[in-house]
Coordinates of C-alpha atoms in Angstrom, one line a residue:
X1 CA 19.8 -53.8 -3.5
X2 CA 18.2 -50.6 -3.8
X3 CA 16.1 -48.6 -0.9
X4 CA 12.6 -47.2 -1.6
X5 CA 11.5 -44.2 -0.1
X6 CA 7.8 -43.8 0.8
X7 CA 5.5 -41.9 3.0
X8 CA 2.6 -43.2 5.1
X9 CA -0.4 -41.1 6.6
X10 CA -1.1 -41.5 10.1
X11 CA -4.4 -40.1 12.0
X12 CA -3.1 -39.4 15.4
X13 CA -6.2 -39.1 17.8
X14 CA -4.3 -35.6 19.4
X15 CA -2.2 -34.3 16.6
X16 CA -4.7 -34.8 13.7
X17 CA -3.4 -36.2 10.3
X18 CA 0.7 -36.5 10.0
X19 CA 2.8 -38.1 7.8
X20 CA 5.6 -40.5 8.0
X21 CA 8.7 -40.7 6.5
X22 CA 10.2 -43.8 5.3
X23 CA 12.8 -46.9 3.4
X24 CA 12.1 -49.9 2.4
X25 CA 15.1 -51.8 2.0
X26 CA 14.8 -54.2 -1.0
X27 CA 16.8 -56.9 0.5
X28 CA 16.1 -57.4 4.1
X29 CA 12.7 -55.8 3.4
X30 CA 13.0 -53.5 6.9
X31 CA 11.8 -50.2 6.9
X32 CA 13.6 -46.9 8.8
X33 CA 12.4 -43.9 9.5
X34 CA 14.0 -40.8 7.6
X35 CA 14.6 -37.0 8.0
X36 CA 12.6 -36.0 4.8
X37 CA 14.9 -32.6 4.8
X38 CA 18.2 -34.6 5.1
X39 CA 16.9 -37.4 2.7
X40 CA 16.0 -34.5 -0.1
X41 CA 12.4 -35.6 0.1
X42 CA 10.8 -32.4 0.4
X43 CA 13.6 -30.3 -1.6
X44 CA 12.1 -28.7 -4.9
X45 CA 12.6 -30.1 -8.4
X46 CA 15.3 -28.9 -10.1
X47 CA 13.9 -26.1 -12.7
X48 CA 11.0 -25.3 -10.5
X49 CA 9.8 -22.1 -10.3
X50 CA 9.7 -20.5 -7.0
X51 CA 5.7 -19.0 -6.3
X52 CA 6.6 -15.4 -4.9
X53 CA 3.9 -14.1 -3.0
X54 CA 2.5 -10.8 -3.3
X55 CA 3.6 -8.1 -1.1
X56 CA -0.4 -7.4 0.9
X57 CA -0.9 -3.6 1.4
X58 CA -3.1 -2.0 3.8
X59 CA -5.9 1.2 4.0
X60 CA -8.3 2.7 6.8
X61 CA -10.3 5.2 6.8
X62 CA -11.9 7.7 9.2
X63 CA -15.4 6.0 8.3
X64 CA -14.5 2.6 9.3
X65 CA -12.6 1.3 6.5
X66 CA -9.8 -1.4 7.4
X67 CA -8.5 -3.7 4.1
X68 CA -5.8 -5.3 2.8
X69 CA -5.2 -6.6 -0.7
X70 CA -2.2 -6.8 -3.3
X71 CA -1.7 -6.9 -6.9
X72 CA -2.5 -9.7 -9.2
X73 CA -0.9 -8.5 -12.3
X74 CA -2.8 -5.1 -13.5
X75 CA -6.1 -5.9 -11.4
X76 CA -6.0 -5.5 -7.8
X77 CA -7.6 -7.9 -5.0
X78 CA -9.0 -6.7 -1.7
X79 CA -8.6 -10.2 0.6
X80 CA -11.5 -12.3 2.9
X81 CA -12.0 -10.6 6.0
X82 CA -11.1 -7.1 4.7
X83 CA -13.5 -4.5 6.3
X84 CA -15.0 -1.9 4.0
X85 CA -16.5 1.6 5.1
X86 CA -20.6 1.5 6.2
X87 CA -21.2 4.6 4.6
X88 CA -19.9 6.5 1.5
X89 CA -19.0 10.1 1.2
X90 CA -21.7 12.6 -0.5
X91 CA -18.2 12.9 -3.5
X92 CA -18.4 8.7 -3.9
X93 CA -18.5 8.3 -7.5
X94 CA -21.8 6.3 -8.4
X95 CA -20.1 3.6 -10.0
X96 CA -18.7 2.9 -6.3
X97 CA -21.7 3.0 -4.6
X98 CA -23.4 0.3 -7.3
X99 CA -20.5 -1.8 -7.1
X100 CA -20.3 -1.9 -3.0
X101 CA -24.8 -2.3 -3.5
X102 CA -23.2 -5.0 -6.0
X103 CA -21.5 -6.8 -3.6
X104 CA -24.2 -6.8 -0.8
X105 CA -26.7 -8.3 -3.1
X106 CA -24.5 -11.4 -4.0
X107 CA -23.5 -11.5 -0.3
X108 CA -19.9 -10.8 -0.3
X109 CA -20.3 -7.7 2.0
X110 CA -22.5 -7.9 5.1
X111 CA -23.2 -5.5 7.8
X112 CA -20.7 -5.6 10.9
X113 CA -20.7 -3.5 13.7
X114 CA -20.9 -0.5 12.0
X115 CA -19.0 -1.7 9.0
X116 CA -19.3 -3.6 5.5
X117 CA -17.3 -7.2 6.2
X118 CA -16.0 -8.8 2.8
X119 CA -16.5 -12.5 3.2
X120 CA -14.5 -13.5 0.2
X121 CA -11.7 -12.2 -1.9
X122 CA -12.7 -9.6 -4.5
X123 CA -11.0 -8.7 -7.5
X124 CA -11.5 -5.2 -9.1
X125 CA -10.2 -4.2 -12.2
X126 CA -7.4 -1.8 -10.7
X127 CA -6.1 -0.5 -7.0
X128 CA -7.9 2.8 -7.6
X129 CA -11.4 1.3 -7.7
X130 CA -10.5 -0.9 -5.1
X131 CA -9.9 1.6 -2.8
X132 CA -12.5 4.0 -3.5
X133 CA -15.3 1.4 -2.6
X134 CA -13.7 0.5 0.6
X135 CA -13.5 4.0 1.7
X136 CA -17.0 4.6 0.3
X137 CA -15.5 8.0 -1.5
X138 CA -13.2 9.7 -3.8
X139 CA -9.7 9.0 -4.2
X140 CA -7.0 10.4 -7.0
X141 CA -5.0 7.4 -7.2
X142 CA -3.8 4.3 -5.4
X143 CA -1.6 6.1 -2.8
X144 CA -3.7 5.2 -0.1
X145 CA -2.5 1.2 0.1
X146 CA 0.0 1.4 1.9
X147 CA 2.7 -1.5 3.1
X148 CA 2.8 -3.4 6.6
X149 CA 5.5 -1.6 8.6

């Protein structure tokens, strides 16, 4: 007879919610724990595409400014937590300044210790106007982000 495979969800009162591993024999109707890495269980599907994830950059600033976000085709998103520059620079552009006034008003950017904390991801049309309403100024081009080292 053929063996079933099947897993079971367990609330353990310290570990919080695992799951269990398991046959059925069709016969003798016993059940025995298995290794879902040896038993292929958790291998991918033939044919399935593997999700590569994006490579997360990094700026700061003298004002303040700490982020990090990464590329999501031609747009560009600054991630949750990211921390953006109190004040801008007399050269920020004004579409900068209305965008970061933007984002205060809908509540994705409150005031933190002397900083603007993003409480959500934020997508912007392109790295260049990411960065320059983190920094809260000018900027030439997307130079700044830089990679984890």
């Amino acid at each position: 007879m053929t063996k079933t495979q099947f897993v079971k969800r367990i609330t353990h009162p310290d570990y919080g919610e695992l799951y269990q591993f398991y046959e059925v024999d069709g016969a003798t109707l016993e059940e025995t724990s298995l290794d879902p890495f040896e038993a292929g269980l958790l291998l991918m599907a033939e044919g399935e595409e593997v999700e590569v994830l994006p490579e997360i950059l990094m700026i700061s600033s003298r004002r303040g400014a700490d982020a990090s976000g990464y590329f999501a085709g031609e747009q560009f998103v600054v991630r949750k937590g990211s921390k953006f520059a109190a004040s801008t620079s007399a050269k920020c552009p004004k579409n900068y300044v209305k965008l970061r006034e933007k984002l205060v008003l809908e509540g994705l950017l409150i005031p933190l210790h002397n900083q603007l904390f993003l409480l959500e991801d934020y997508t912007f049309e392109n790295p260049v106007i990411a960065m320059g309403t983190v920094i809260g100024g000018w900027c030439k081009g997307p130079h700044g982000w830089k990679g984890k080292k």
